[in-house]
mmCIF file of C-alpha atoms in Angstrom:
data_model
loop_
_atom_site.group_PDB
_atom_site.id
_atom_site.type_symbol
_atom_site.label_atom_id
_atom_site.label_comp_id
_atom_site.label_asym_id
_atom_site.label_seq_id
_atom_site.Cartn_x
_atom_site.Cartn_y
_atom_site.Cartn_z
ATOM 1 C CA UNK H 1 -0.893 -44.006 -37.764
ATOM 2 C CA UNK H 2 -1.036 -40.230 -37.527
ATOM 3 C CA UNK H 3 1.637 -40.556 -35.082
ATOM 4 C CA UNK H 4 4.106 -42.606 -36.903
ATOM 5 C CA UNK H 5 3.565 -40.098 -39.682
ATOM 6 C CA UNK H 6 4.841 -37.332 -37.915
ATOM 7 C CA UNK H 7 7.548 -38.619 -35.850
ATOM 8 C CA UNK H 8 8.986 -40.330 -39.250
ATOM 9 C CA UNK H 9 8.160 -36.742 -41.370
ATOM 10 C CA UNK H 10 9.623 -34.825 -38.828
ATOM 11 C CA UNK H 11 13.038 -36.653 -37.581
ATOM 12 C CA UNK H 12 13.715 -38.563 -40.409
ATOM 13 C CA UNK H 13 12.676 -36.150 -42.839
ATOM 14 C CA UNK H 14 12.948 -32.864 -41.551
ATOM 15 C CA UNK H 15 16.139 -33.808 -39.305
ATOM 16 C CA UNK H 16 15.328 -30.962 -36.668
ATOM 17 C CA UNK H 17 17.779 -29.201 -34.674
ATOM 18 C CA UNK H 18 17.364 -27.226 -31.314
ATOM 19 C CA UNK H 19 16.408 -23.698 -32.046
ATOM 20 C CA UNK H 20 15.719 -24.087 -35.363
ATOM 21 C CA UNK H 21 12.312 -22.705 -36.610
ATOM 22 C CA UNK H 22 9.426 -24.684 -37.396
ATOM 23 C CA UNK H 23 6.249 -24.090 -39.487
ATOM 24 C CA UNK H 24 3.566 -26.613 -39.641
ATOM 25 C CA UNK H 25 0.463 -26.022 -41.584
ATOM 26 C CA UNK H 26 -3.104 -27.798 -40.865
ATOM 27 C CA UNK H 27 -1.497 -27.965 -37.325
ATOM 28 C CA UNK H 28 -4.469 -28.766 -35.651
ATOM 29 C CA UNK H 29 -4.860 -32.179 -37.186
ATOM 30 C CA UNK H 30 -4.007 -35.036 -36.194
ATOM 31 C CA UNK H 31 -0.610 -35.163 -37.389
ATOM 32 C CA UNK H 32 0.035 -31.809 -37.381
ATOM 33 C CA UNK H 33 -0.538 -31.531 -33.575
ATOM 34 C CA UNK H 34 1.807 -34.060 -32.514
ATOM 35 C CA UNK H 35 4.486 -32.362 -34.932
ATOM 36 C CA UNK H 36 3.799 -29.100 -33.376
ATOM 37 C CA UNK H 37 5.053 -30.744 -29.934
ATOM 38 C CA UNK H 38 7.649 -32.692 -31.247
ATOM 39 C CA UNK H 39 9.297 -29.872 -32.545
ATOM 40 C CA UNK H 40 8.506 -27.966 -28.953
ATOM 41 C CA UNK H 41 10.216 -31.305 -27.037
ATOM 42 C CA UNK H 42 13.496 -30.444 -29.566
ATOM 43 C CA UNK H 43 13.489 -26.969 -28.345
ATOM 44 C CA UNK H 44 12.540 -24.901 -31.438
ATOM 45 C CA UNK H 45 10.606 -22.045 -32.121
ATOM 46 C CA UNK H 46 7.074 -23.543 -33.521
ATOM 47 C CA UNK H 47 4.038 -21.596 -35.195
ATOM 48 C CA UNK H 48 0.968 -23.277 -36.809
ATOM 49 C CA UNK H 49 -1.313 -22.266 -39.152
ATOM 50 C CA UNK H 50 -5.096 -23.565 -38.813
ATOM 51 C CA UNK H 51 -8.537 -22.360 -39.875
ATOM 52 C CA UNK H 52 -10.628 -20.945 -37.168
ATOM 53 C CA UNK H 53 -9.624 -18.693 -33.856
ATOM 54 C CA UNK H 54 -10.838 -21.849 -31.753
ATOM 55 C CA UNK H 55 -7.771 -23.720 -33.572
ATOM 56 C CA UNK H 56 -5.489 -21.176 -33.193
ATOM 57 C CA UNK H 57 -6.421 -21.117 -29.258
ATOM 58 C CA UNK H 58 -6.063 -24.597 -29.091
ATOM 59 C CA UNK H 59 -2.211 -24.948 -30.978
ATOM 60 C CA UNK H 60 -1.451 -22.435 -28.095
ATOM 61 C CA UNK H 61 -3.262 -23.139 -25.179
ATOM 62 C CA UNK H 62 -3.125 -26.885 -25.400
ATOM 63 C CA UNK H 63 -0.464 -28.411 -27.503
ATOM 64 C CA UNK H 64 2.545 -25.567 -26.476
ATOM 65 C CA UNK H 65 2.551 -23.791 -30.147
ATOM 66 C CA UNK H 66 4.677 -20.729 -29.625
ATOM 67 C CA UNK H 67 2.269 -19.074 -31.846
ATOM 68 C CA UNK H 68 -0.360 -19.624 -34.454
ATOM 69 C CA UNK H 69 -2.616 -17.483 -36.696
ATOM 70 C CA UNK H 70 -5.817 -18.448 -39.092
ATOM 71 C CA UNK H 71 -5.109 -18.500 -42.381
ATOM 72 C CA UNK H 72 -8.266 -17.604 -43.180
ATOM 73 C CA UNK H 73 -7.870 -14.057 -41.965
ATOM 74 C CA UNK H 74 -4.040 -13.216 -44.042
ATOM 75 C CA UNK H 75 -4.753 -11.763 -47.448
ATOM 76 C CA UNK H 76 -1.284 -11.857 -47.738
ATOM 77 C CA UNK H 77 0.043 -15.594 -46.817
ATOM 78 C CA UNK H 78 4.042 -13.937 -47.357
ATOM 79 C CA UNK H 79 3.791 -11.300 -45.418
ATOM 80 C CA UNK H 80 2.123 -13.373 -42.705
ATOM 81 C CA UNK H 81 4.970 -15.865 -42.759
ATOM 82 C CA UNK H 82 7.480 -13.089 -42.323
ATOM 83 C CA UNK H 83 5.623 -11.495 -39.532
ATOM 84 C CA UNK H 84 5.802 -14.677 -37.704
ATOM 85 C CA UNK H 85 8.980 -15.560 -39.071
ATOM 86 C CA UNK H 86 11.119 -12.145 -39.210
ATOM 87 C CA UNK H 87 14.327 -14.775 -39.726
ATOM 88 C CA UNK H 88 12.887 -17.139 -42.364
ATOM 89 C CA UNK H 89 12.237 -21.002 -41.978
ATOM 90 C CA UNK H 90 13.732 -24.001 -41.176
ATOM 91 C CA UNK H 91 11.752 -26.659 -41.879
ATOM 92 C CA UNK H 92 8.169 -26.616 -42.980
ATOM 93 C CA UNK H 93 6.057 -29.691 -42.492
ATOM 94 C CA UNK H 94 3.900 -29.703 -45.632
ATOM 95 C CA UNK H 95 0.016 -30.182 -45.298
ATOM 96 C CA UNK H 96 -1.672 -27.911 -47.657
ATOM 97 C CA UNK H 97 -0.329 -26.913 -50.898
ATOM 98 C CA UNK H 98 -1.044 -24.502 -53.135
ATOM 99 C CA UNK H 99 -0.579 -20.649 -52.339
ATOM 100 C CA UNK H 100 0.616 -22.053 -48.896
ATOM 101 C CA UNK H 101 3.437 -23.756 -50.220
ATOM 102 C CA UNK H 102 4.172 -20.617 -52.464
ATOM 103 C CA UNK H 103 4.101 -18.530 -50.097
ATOM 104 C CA UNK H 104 6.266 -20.717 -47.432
ATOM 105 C CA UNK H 105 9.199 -21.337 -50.399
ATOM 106 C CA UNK H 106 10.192 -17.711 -50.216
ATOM 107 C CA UNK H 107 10.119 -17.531 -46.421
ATOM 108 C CA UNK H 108 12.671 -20.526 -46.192
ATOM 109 C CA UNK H 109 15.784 -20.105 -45.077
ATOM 110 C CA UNK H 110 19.186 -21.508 -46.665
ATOM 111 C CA UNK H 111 19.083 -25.002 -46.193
ATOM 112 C CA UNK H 112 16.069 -25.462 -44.981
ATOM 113 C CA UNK H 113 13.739 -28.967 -45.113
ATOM 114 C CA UNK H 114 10.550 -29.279 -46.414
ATOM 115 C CA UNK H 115 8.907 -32.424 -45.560
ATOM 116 C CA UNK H 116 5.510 -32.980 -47.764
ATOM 117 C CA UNK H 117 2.802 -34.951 -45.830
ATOM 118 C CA UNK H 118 -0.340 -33.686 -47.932
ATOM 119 C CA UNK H 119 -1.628 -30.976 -50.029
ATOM 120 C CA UNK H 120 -5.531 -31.140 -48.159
ATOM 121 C CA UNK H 121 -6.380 -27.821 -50.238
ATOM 122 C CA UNK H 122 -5.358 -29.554 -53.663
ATOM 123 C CA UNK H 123 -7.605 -33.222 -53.355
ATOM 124 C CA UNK H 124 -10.886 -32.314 -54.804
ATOM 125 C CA UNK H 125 -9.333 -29.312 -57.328
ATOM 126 C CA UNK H 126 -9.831 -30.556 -61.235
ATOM 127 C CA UNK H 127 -6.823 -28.650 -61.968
ATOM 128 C CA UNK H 128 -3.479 -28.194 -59.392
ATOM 129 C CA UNK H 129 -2.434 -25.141 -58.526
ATOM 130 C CA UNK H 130 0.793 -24.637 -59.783
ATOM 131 C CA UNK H 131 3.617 -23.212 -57.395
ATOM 132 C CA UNK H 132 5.498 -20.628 -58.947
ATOM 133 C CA UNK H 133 8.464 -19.643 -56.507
ATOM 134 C CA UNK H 134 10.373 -22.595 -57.207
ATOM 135 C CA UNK H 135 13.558 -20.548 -58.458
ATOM 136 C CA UNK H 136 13.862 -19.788 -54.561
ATOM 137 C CA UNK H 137 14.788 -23.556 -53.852
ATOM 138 C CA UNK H 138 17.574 -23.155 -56.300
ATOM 139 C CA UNK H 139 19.044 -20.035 -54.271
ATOM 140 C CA UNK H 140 18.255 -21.067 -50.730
ATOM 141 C CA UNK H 141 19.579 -24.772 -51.339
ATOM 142 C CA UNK H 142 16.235 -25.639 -50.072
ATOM 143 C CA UNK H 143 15.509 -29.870 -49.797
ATOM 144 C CA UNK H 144 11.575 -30.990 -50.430
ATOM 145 C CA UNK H 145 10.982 -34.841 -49.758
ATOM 146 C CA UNK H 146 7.628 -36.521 -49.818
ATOM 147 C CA UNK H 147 6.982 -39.364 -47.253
ATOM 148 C CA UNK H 148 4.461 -41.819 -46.435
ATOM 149 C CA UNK H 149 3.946 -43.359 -43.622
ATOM 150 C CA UNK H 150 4.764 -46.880 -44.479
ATOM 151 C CA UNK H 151 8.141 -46.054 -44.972
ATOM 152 C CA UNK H 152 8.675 -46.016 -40.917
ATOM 153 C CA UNK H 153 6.617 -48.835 -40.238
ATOM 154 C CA UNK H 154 9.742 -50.807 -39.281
ATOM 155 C CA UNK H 155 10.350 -48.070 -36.528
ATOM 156 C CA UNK H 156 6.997 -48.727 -35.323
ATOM 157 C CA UNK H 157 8.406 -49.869 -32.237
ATOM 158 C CA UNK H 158 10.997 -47.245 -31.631
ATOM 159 C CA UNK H 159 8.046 -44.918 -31.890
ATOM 160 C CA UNK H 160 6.035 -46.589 -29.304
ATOM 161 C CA UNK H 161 9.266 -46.452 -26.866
ATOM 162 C CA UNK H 162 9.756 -42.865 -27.886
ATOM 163 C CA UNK H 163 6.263 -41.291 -27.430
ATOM 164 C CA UNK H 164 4.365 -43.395 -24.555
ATOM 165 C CA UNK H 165 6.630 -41.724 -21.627
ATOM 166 C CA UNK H 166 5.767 -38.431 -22.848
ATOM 167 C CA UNK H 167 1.881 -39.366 -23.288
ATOM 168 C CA UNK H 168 2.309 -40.933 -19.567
ATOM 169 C CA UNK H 169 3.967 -38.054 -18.645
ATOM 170 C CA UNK H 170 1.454 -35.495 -20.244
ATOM 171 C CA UNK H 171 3.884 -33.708 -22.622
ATOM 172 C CA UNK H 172 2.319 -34.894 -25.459
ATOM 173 C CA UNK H 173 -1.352 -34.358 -25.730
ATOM 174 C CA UNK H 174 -3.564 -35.283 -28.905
ATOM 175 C CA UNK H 175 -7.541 -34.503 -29.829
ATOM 176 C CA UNK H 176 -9.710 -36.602 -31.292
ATOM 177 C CA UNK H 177 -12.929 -35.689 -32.706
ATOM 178 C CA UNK H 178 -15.536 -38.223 -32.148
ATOM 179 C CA UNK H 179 -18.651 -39.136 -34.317
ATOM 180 C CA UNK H 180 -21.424 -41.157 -33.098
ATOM 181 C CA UNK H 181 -22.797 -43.823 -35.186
ATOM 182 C CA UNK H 182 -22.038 -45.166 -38.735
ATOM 183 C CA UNK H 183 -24.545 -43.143 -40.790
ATOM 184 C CA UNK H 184 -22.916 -39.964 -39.693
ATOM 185 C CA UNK H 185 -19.733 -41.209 -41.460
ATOM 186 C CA UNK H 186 -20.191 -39.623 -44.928
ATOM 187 C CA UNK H 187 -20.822 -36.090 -43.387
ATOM 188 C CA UNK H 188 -17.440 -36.906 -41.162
ATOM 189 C CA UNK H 189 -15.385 -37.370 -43.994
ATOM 190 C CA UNK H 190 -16.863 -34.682 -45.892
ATOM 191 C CA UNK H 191 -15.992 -32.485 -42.992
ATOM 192 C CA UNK H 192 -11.764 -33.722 -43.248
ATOM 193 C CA UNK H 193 -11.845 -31.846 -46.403
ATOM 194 C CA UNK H 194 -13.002 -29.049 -45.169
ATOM 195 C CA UNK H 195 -11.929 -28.190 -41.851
ATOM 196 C CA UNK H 196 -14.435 -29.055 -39.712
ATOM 197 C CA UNK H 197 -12.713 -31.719 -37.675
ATOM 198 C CA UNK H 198 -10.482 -31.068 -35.029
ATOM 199 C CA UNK H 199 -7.548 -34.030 -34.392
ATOM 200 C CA UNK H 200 -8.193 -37.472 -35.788
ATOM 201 C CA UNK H 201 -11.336 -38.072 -37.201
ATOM 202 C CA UNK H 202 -12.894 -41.479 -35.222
ATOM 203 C CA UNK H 203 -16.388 -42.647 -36.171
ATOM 204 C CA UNK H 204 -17.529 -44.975 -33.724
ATOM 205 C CA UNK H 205 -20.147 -47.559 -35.137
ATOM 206 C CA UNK H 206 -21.301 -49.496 -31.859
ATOM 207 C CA UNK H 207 -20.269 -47.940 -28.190
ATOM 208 C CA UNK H 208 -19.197 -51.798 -27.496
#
């Protein structure tokens, strides 16, 4: 599922063009790393965002990131995007919310997409944070569309024909992070929300 997600958020929604710039935040998920390399395989300029130096490494190192930074250590989430983004951005694929998205709206460029996946930073808030550069989507033109992923389930094949070649090949890579036995499941999914997993979260109940 994680992959269908991103290949439909990302062509479909985000309709990427070569040398375009790309922004992905949560990167080291498991959608987020596949978009990361999708975007790499269309020839754009990709940075991630993530929450520990080990994630940062691994966006670079591993899944072909052209550069990434922790989140964690920007006081200033604006003038970290334009550091990393002197030009502005294309297309942002959304996973975070709040003073993420704020901060990536006035870093956009004219025209650019912003496909919204998830807000993980807004699911266990008892009140939203409320976004409040919105006038900047007026001026830049800029297009938000939420997706989920059962919207592309009739492209499920295409996907498979797209993105096993490039598994086979080893231009696509993916992480999974692996939990042993079914009573370390609540802790897992406690972890998901915040940040301790790494790729797709699998909890393995039986090893047969």
């Amino acid at each position: 599922m994680p992959g269908l997600t991103a290949y439909g958020g990302f062509y479909e929604v985000c309709a990427p063009k070569k040398g375009e710039y790309v922004f992905v935040s949560a990167a080291s998920g498991a959608v987020g790393q596949l978009v990361g390399q999708f975007a790499k395989l269309m020839g754009c300029y990709v940075v991630g965002s993530a929450g520990t130096q080990d994630k940062v490494e691994l966006l670079k190192n591993k899944f072909g990131f052209d550069d990434a930074f922790n989140y964690k250590e920007e006081p200033d989430l604006n003038a970290a995007l334009k550091r990393y983004f002197p030009e502005g951005i294309d297309i942002y694929f959304e996973n975070v919310g709040g003073k993420m998205l704020d901060a990536v709206i006035l870093n956009m460029r004219v025209h650019g997409r912003i496909a919204v996946c998830g807000m993980i930073s807004q699911y266990n808030r008892d009140q939203p944070e409320g976004v409040h550069n919105l006038m900047s989507i007026v001026y830049k033109r800029v297009r938000i569309e939420g997706f989920v992923v059962f919207d592309y389930y009739p492209q499920y094949s295409k996907f498979l024909d797209f993105i096993l070649p490039y598994i086979r090949e080893g231009k696509v890579k993916y992480v999974e992070d692996i939990v042993e036995g079914l009573e370390n499941g609540p802790a897992a999914l406690i972890g998901l929300f915040s940040g301790c997993n790494v790729g797709k979260q699998v909890i393995v109940i039986a090893p047969q």
